[in-house]
Amino acid sequence: MSCSMENYLKIVTPYLHPDLVSPEALSHIQPLAQILPPISVGGFECRLGATQSRVDLQVSLPRLTLNLPQSFLTHPVWQFFQDLCQEWSEPTSFLYQRVERIWMEFDLDGEQFSVPLPCIFLQFNNEIVIDAQSLIETTFRLFNYQVSPLIQSNLRRCADFLPAGAKISHLGAMLSRQANAVRMNVEGIPPIQLSDYLVQVGWSDPTNTFSTLISTLSEFVDCILLSFDVGDTILPRIGLECFFYKQPKHELKWQLFLDYLVERELCTSAKKDALLSWYGFSNKSSVPELWPSNISVGDRLFGSRAKSIFWRRLNHIKLIYQSGIPLEAKGYLGFGHSWVKNNTLLQQEQPKNGSPELVAIGSM
């Protein structure tokens, strides 16, 4: 029996509260999941405002040959993406050595396309220092060598002005949005230096409210990652990705932070409760009728040496800041499949590398 991403979603979607992911939003995800191959790590991007119901799907690709639908490969974007993944799978290649994961994000706004186009994010290897030249060379590959000299210059500034201890963690191409800009995520900048760094690379804040927001957020969260777009200029929208080191069950600050967002009318009370209830695990004994057939093969292979689980976690909250425009909040729900050693104690800590803190011995 063939298996698709839909088979994996059936395990986790019963835990999506309709206040957070409405039946209509889920109906936009399911047709895409039916044609995507089974991918073991993914997530949902949920808008938290009262009038916002859109939910996007994210998936993390394995470093294997990806069997894409033939209908996808008729589109030049997917042809390019297949070549990108092919380079990433070659152990001697530039991308293999620098990129740990490739993520795809699908913008699901209800508009139907015969061939859905992804946004592509490269997650850099933590062991590699990404300097300005490596950053530009990676951008060349991500944009099929169509990068203007002005964007190159701005990318170099973004790398050269990084404070000590900070690094570029992700690089993105928003292909579905036709934006002539590079999405960049930066981690490790102390909150007190975030505003100065952005100004140094060319961003401006006419209302001077950014620093006050950062000061407030730093009282609630454990760390803040910076996300912004680099085009001919540094674009005005800034993403503030707010992380905690532990999951809500073991970290009261999640509750306090979400209460703050509700008070600011950036999140509804119902969506706050849905976010906090997402975390957990599922195994075959709990849903035997839904367990994907391809995973059952692995279960039999590992036998008593391992147990098979689907995990769910609340990954982070993202605030979108733009001077003179109301703040927007998004919640990111992670899920995935892993085989773990039978004597493994499932940890509650927030992962730092995009995967759960489990002793995994294999994944699909």
Short mmCIF file of C-alpha atoms in Angstrom, two decimals:
data_model
loop_
_atom_site.label_atom_id
_atom_site.label_comp_id
_atom_site.label_asym_id
_atom_site.label_seq_id
_atom_site.Cartn_x
_atom_site.Cartn_y
_atom_site.Cartn_z
CA MET A 1 0.00 0.00 0.00
CA SER A 2 1.38 3.41 -0.93
CA CYS A 3 1.88 5.93 1.86
CA SER A 4 1.73 9.72 1.81
CA MET A 5 2.06 12.61 4.24
CA GLU A 6 -1.67 12.25 4.80
CA ASN A 7 -1.08 8.94 6.63
CA TYR A 8 1.24 10.74 9.06
CA LEU A 9 -1.15 13.64 9.59
CA LYS A 10 -3.94 11.24 10.58
CA ILE A 11 -1.97 10.43 13.73
CA VAL A 12 -1.56 14.04 14.90
CA THR A 13 -4.53 16.00 13.52
CA PRO A 14 -6.97 14.63 16.15
CA TYR A 15 -4.96 16.73 18.64
CA LEU A 16 -5.49 19.96 16.68
CA HIS A 17 -8.21 21.91 18.42
CA PRO A 18 -10.68 23.45 15.92
CA ASP A 19 -10.28 26.83 17.63
CA LEU A 20 -6.66 26.80 16.42
CA VAL A 21 -6.94 24.80 13.18
CA SER A 22 -10.45 25.02 11.83
CA PRO A 23 -12.01 22.29 9.65
CA GLU A 24 -11.73 24.71 6.73
CA ALA A 25 -8.00 25.26 7.33
CA LEU A 26 -7.52 21.50 7.63
CA SER A 27 -9.36 21.03 4.33
CA HIS A 28 -6.65 23.13 2.63
CA ILE A 29 -3.88 21.02 4.15
CA GLN A 30 -5.24 17.56 3.37
CA PRO A 31 -5.16 17.71 -0.47
CA LEU A 32 -1.51 18.75 -0.33
CA ALA A 33 -0.70 16.02 2.20
CA GLN A 34 -2.26 13.43 -0.13
CA ILE A 35 0.33 14.12 -2.84
CA LEU A 36 3.39 14.73 -0.65
CA PRO A 37 5.55 11.68 0.14
CA PRO A 38 5.66 10.61 3.82
CA ILE A 39 8.07 12.95 5.63
CA SER A 40 8.83 12.26 9.28
CA VAL A 41 9.14 15.83 10.63
CA GLY A 42 6.72 18.69 10.02
CA GLY A 43 4.72 21.46 11.58
CA PHE A 44 1.79 23.84 11.40
CA GLU A 45 2.06 27.63 11.32
CA CYS A 46 -1.06 29.03 13.00
CA ARG A 47 -2.21 32.67 13.13
CA LEU A 48 -3.27 33.53 16.65
CA GLY A 49 -5.40 36.65 16.12
CA ALA A 50 -9.17 36.56 16.56
CA THR A 51 -9.94 37.11 12.88
CA GLN A 52 -7.10 35.00 11.45
CA SER A 53 -7.74 31.36 10.59
CA ARG A 54 -5.10 30.53 7.96
CA VAL A 55 -2.76 27.62 8.74
CA ASP A 56 0.35 26.74 6.70
CA LEU A 57 2.18 23.42 6.50
CA GLN A 58 5.94 22.92 6.97
CA VAL A 59 7.95 19.74 6.35
CA SER A 60 11.60 18.84 6.92
CA LEU A 61 13.15 16.74 4.16
CA PRO A 62 15.32 13.67 4.68
CA ARG A 63 18.71 13.61 3.00
CA LEU A 64 17.44 11.00 0.57
CA THR A 65 16.13 10.92 -2.97
CA LEU A 66 12.67 12.44 -2.74
CA ASN A 67 10.03 10.85 -4.96
CA LEU A 68 8.08 13.91 -6.00
CA PRO A 69 4.83 13.62 -7.97
CA GLN A 70 5.36 13.82 -11.71
CA SER A 71 2.94 16.75 -11.89
CA PHE A 72 5.35 18.75 -9.70
CA LEU A 73 8.30 18.11 -11.98
CA THR A 74 6.60 19.87 -14.89
CA HIS A 75 7.18 23.17 -13.08
CA PRO A 76 10.62 24.85 -13.30
CA VAL A 77 10.62 25.65 -9.56
CA TRP A 78 10.31 21.96 -8.69
CA GLN A 79 12.87 21.00 -11.32
CA PHE A 80 15.29 23.43 -9.70
CA PHE A 81 14.39 22.15 -6.24
CA GLN A 82 15.09 18.55 -7.28
CA ASP A 83 18.56 19.62 -8.48
CA LEU A 84 19.13 21.43 -5.17
CA CYS A 85 18.25 18.30 -3.19
CA GLN A 86 20.47 16.21 -5.44
CA GLU A 87 23.47 18.43 -4.62
CA TRP A 88 22.55 18.29 -0.92
CA SER A 89 22.67 14.48 -1.00
CA GLU A 90 26.22 14.33 -2.42
CA PRO A 91 28.72 13.98 0.50
CA THR A 92 31.41 16.04 -1.22
CA SER A 93 29.13 18.91 -2.23
CA PHE A 94 29.07 22.47 -0.91
CA LEU A 95 25.49 22.11 0.38
CA TYR A 96 26.04 18.72 2.02
CA GLN A 97 28.81 20.11 4.19
CA ARG A 98 26.99 23.30 5.22
CA VAL A 99 23.28 22.45 5.31
CA GLU A 100 21.86 20.19 8.01
CA ARG A 101 18.21 20.27 6.93
CA ILE A 102 16.03 21.54 4.11
CA TRP A 103 12.56 22.73 5.03
CA MET A 104 9.59 23.40 2.77
CA GLU A 105 6.73 25.66 3.78
CA PHE A 106 3.46 25.78 1.85
CA ASP A 107 1.37 28.94 2.04
CA LEU A 108 -2.22 27.69 2.23
CA ASP A 109 -4.46 30.71 1.86
CA GLY A 110 -7.32 28.82 0.24
CA GLU A 111 -6.31 29.60 -3.33
CA GLN A 112 -6.10 26.41 -5.38
CA PHE A 113 -3.08 25.68 -7.59
CA SER A 114 -2.56 22.72 -9.89
CA VAL A 115 1.07 22.64 -8.73
CA PRO A 116 1.70 24.06 -5.21
CA LEU A 117 4.92 26.02 -4.85
CA PRO A 118 6.97 25.90 -1.65
CA CYS A 119 9.04 28.38 0.27
CA ILE A 120 12.44 26.74 0.81
CA PHE A 121 14.56 27.12 3.95
CA LEU A 122 18.10 25.84 4.39
CA GLN A 123 19.05 25.11 8.01
CA PHE A 124 22.81 25.44 8.42
CA ASN A 125 25.03 22.88 10.11
CA ASN A 126 25.76 24.01 13.67
CA GLU A 127 29.38 22.89 13.34
CA ILE A 128 30.09 25.16 10.34
CA VAL A 129 30.81 28.89 10.58
CA ILE A 130 28.87 30.68 7.85
CA ASP A 131 30.92 33.71 6.87
CA ALA A 132 29.94 36.31 4.30
CA GLN A 133 31.34 34.40 1.33
CA SER A 134 29.69 31.12 2.34
CA LEU A 135 26.43 33.00 2.85
CA ILE A 136 26.56 34.50 -0.64
CA GLU A 137 27.52 31.19 -2.27
CA THR A 138 24.64 29.43 -0.51
CA THR A 139 22.26 32.16 -1.68
CA PHE A 140 23.46 31.67 -5.25
CA ARG A 141 22.43 28.02 -5.07
CA LEU A 142 19.13 28.74 -3.32
CA PHE A 143 18.15 31.30 -5.97
CA ASN A 144 19.61 29.42 -8.94
CA TYR A 145 22.42 32.01 -9.27
CA GLN A 146 19.99 34.92 -9.75
CA VAL A 147 21.13 37.28 -6.99
CA SER A 148 21.68 40.98 -7.64
CA PRO A 149 24.93 42.71 -6.63
CA LEU A 150 22.97 44.91 -4.20
CA ILE A 151 21.50 41.88 -2.40
CA GLN A 152 24.98 40.35 -2.26
CA SER A 153 26.29 43.54 -0.67
CA ASN A 154 23.51 43.53 1.93
CA LEU A 155 24.11 39.85 2.71
CA ARG A 156 27.78 40.60 3.31
CA ARG A 157 26.84 43.36 5.77
CA CYS A 158 24.49 40.98 7.60
CA ALA A 159 27.33 38.49 8.07
CA ASP A 160 30.08 41.01 8.84
CA PHE A 161 28.12 42.85 11.55
CA LEU A 162 27.12 39.76 13.54
CA PRO A 163 28.09 40.17 17.21
CA ALA A 164 30.41 37.61 18.78
CA GLY A 165 28.55 34.36 19.45
CA ALA A 166 25.76 35.05 16.95
CA LYS A 167 25.26 33.08 13.74
CA ILE A 168 22.98 32.75 10.74
CA SER A 169 20.87 29.63 11.30
CA HIS A 170 18.54 29.57 8.26
CA LEU A 171 18.35 31.00 4.77
CA GLY A 172 15.07 31.08 2.88
CA ALA A 173 13.65 31.62 -0.59
CA MET A 174 9.98 32.59 -0.51
CA LEU A 175 9.31 31.12 -3.95
CA SER A 176 5.53 30.97 -3.60
CA ARG A 177 5.42 34.72 -2.89
CA GLN A 178 7.65 35.86 -5.78
CA ALA A 179 9.54 38.12 -3.40
CA ASN A 180 12.91 39.36 -4.63
CA ALA A 181 14.47 38.95 -1.20
CA VAL A 182 16.31 36.42 0.93
CA ARG A 183 14.77 35.36 4.26
CA MET A 184 17.44 35.17 6.97
CA ASN A 185 17.23 33.82 10.51
CA VAL A 186 19.88 34.86 13.03
CA GLU A 187 20.35 33.34 16.48
CA GLY A 188 22.56 34.20 19.43
CA ILE A 189 22.22 38.00 19.44
CA PRO A 190 21.57 39.23 23.01
CA PRO A 191 18.19 41.02 23.18
CA ILE A 192 19.85 44.31 24.11
CA GLN A 193 21.84 44.20 20.83
CA LEU A 194 19.04 43.23 18.41
CA SER A 195 18.04 46.78 17.52
CA ASP A 196 21.65 47.94 17.06
CA TYR A 197 22.40 45.00 14.77
CA LEU A 198 19.42 45.71 12.53
CA VAL A 199 20.32 49.39 12.26
CA GLN A 200 23.92 48.47 11.38
CA VAL A 201 22.77 46.32 8.45
CA GLY A 202 20.47 49.03 7.10
CA TRP A 203 17.07 48.68 8.80
CA SER A 204 15.22 51.65 10.27
CA ASP A 205 12.50 52.01 12.90
CA PRO A 206 10.73 55.36 12.46
CA THR A 207 8.54 54.97 15.55
CA ASN A 208 11.38 53.76 17.82
CA THR A 209 9.13 51.17 19.50
CA PHE A 210 11.16 48.07 18.60
CA SER A 211 13.57 48.28 21.53
CA THR A 212 10.71 48.61 24.02
CA LEU A 213 9.04 45.50 22.58
CA ILE A 214 12.30 43.52 22.82
CA SER A 215 12.74 44.58 26.43
CA THR A 216 9.24 43.34 27.26
CA LEU A 217 9.60 40.04 25.41
CA SER A 218 12.93 39.25 27.06
CA GLU A 219 11.18 39.28 30.43
CA PHE A 220 8.99 36.35 29.32
CA VAL A 221 11.00 34.13 26.97
CA ASP A 222 14.29 32.24 27.12
CA CYS A 223 15.67 33.39 23.76
CA ILE A 224 14.68 35.44 20.71
CA LEU A 225 15.75 34.60 17.15
CA LEU A 226 15.69 37.29 14.50
CA SER A 227 14.01 36.75 11.12
CA PHE A 228 14.06 39.34 8.33
CA ASP A 229 14.17 39.76 4.56
CA VAL A 230 17.23 40.98 2.68
CA GLY A 231 16.50 42.55 -0.69
CA ASP A 232 17.85 45.70 -2.29
CA THR A 233 17.21 47.05 1.21
CA ILE A 234 16.48 45.40 4.55
CA LEU A 235 12.71 45.07 4.37
CA PRO A 236 10.67 46.66 7.19
CA ARG A 237 8.92 43.51 8.52
CA ILE A 238 10.88 41.84 11.32
CA GLY A 239 10.09 38.44 12.80
CA LEU A 240 10.86 37.79 16.47
CA GLU A 241 10.87 34.03 17.10
CA CYS A 242 10.37 33.45 20.81
CA PHE A 243 11.62 30.17 22.31
CA PHE A 244 11.55 28.41 25.65
CA TYR A 245 13.93 25.65 26.69
CA LYS A 246 11.13 23.45 28.07
CA GLN A 247 7.66 22.49 26.95
CA PRO A 248 4.59 24.10 28.60
CA LYS A 249 4.00 21.12 30.90
CA HIS A 250 7.30 21.92 32.61
CA GLU A 251 7.58 25.67 32.03
CA LEU A 252 5.17 28.18 33.57
CA LYS A 253 6.60 31.00 31.44
CA TRP A 254 4.70 29.68 28.39
CA GLN A 255 1.44 30.38 30.22
CA LEU A 256 2.59 33.83 31.32
CA PHE A 257 3.77 34.76 27.83
CA LEU A 258 0.55 33.59 26.17
CA ASP A 259 -1.47 35.46 28.80
CA TYR A 260 0.48 38.57 27.81
CA LEU A 261 -0.40 37.98 24.15
CA VAL A 262 -4.06 37.53 25.04
CA GLU A 263 -3.99 40.77 27.04
CA ARG A 264 -2.49 42.55 24.01
CA GLU A 265 -5.24 40.97 21.81
CA LEU A 266 -2.58 39.19 19.74
CA CYS A 267 -3.97 35.76 20.66
CA THR A 268 -7.41 34.54 21.71
CA SER A 269 -7.97 32.66 24.97
CA ALA A 270 -9.24 29.65 23.02
CA LYS A 271 -6.13 29.54 20.82
CA LYS A 272 -3.91 29.92 23.90
CA ASP A 273 -5.54 26.85 25.48
CA ALA A 274 -5.22 24.91 22.21
CA LEU A 275 -1.51 25.69 21.96
CA LEU A 276 -0.85 24.58 25.53
CA SER A 277 -2.68 21.27 25.02
CA TRP A 278 -0.80 20.23 21.85
CA TYR A 279 2.24 18.56 23.44
CA GLY A 280 2.31 14.75 23.72
CA PHE A 281 3.16 11.37 22.19
CA SER A 282 1.27 8.67 20.29
CA ASN A 283 2.24 5.04 19.77
CA LYS A 284 0.89 2.18 17.72
CA SER A 285 -1.10 0.69 20.59
CA SER A 286 -3.09 3.92 20.96
CA VAL A 287 -4.13 4.16 17.28
CA PRO A 288 -3.42 0.75 15.63
CA GLU A 289 -5.96 1.34 12.88
CA LEU A 290 -4.21 4.55 11.77
CA TRP A 291 -0.59 3.46 12.10
CA PRO A 292 1.12 3.92 8.68
CA SER A 293 2.04 0.66 6.94
CA ASN A 294 5.58 1.75 6.05
CA ILE A 295 6.32 2.49 9.73
CA SER A 296 4.92 -0.89 10.79
CA VAL A 297 7.61 -2.52 8.64
CA GLY A 298 10.26 -0.66 10.64
CA ASP A 299 8.55 -1.58 13.90
CA ARG A 300 8.86 -5.26 13.03
CA LEU A 301 12.50 -4.76 12.01
CA PHE A 302 13.51 -3.14 15.32
CA GLY A 303 11.40 -5.56 17.37
CA SER A 304 11.99 -5.29 21.12
CA ARG A 305 15.00 -3.00 20.67
CA ALA A 306 12.93 0.12 20.01
CA LYS A 307 9.52 1.69 20.26
CA SER A 308 7.86 3.73 17.57
CA ILE A 309 6.27 7.08 18.46
CA PHE A 310 4.77 10.18 16.93
CA TRP A 311 5.67 13.23 19.01
CA ARG A 312 4.01 16.64 19.24
CA ARG A 313 5.51 19.80 20.67
CA LEU A 314 4.88 23.53 20.85
CA ASN A 315 7.94 24.84 19.05
CA HIS A 316 7.83 28.63 19.33
CA ILE A 317 5.78 31.81 19.01
CA LYS A 318 6.63 34.39 16.37
CA LEU A 319 5.75 38.07 16.54
CA ILE A 320 5.77 40.15 13.36
CA TYR A 321 6.89 43.73 13.91
CA GLN A 322 6.65 46.56 11.41
CA SER A 323 6.79 50.19 12.42
CA GLY A 324 3.34 51.80 12.37
CA ILE A 325 1.49 48.48 11.81
CA PRO A 326 -0.19 46.37 14.54
CA LEU A 327 1.78 43.39 15.80
CA GLU A 328 0.85 39.91 14.59
CA ALA A 329 1.43 36.62 16.44
CA LYS A 330 1.87 33.10 15.06
CA GLY A 331 2.22 29.77 16.83
CA TYR A 332 4.35 26.92 15.49
CA LEU A 333 3.33 23.33 16.29
CA GLY A 334 5.89 20.62 15.57
CA PHE A 335 5.24 16.91 14.99
CA GLY A 336 7.13 13.89 13.73
CA HIS A 337 7.90 10.20 13.92
CA SER A 338 10.89 8.55 15.60
CA TRP A 339 12.01 5.14 16.75
CA VAL A 340 13.54 5.38 20.21
CA LYS A 341 15.38 2.90 22.38
CA ASN A 342 13.06 1.03 24.68
CA ASN A 343 14.88 2.26 27.79
CA THR A 344 14.70 5.90 26.66
CA LEU A 345 13.07 8.42 28.96
CA LEU A 346 11.23 10.90 26.75
CA GLN A 347 12.57 14.35 27.59
CA GLN A 348 10.57 17.55 27.87
CA GLU A 349 13.27 20.03 26.90
CA GLN A 350 12.88 22.29 23.89
CA PRO A 351 15.24 21.09 21.15
CA LYS A 352 17.87 23.39 19.73
CA ASN A 353 18.28 21.66 16.37
CA GLY A 354 14.75 21.28 15.05
CA SER A 355 14.19 17.72 16.31
CA PRO A 356 12.84 16.39 19.61
CA GLU A 357 15.14 15.60 22.51
CA LEU A 358 14.75 11.83 22.03
CA VAL A 359 17.41 9.17 21.60
CA ALA A 360 16.31 8.31 18.09
CA ILE A 361 17.78 5.31 16.31
CA GLY A 362 16.06 5.89 13.02
CA SER A 363 13.23 7.74 11.34
CA MET A 364 11.31 7.59 8.10
#
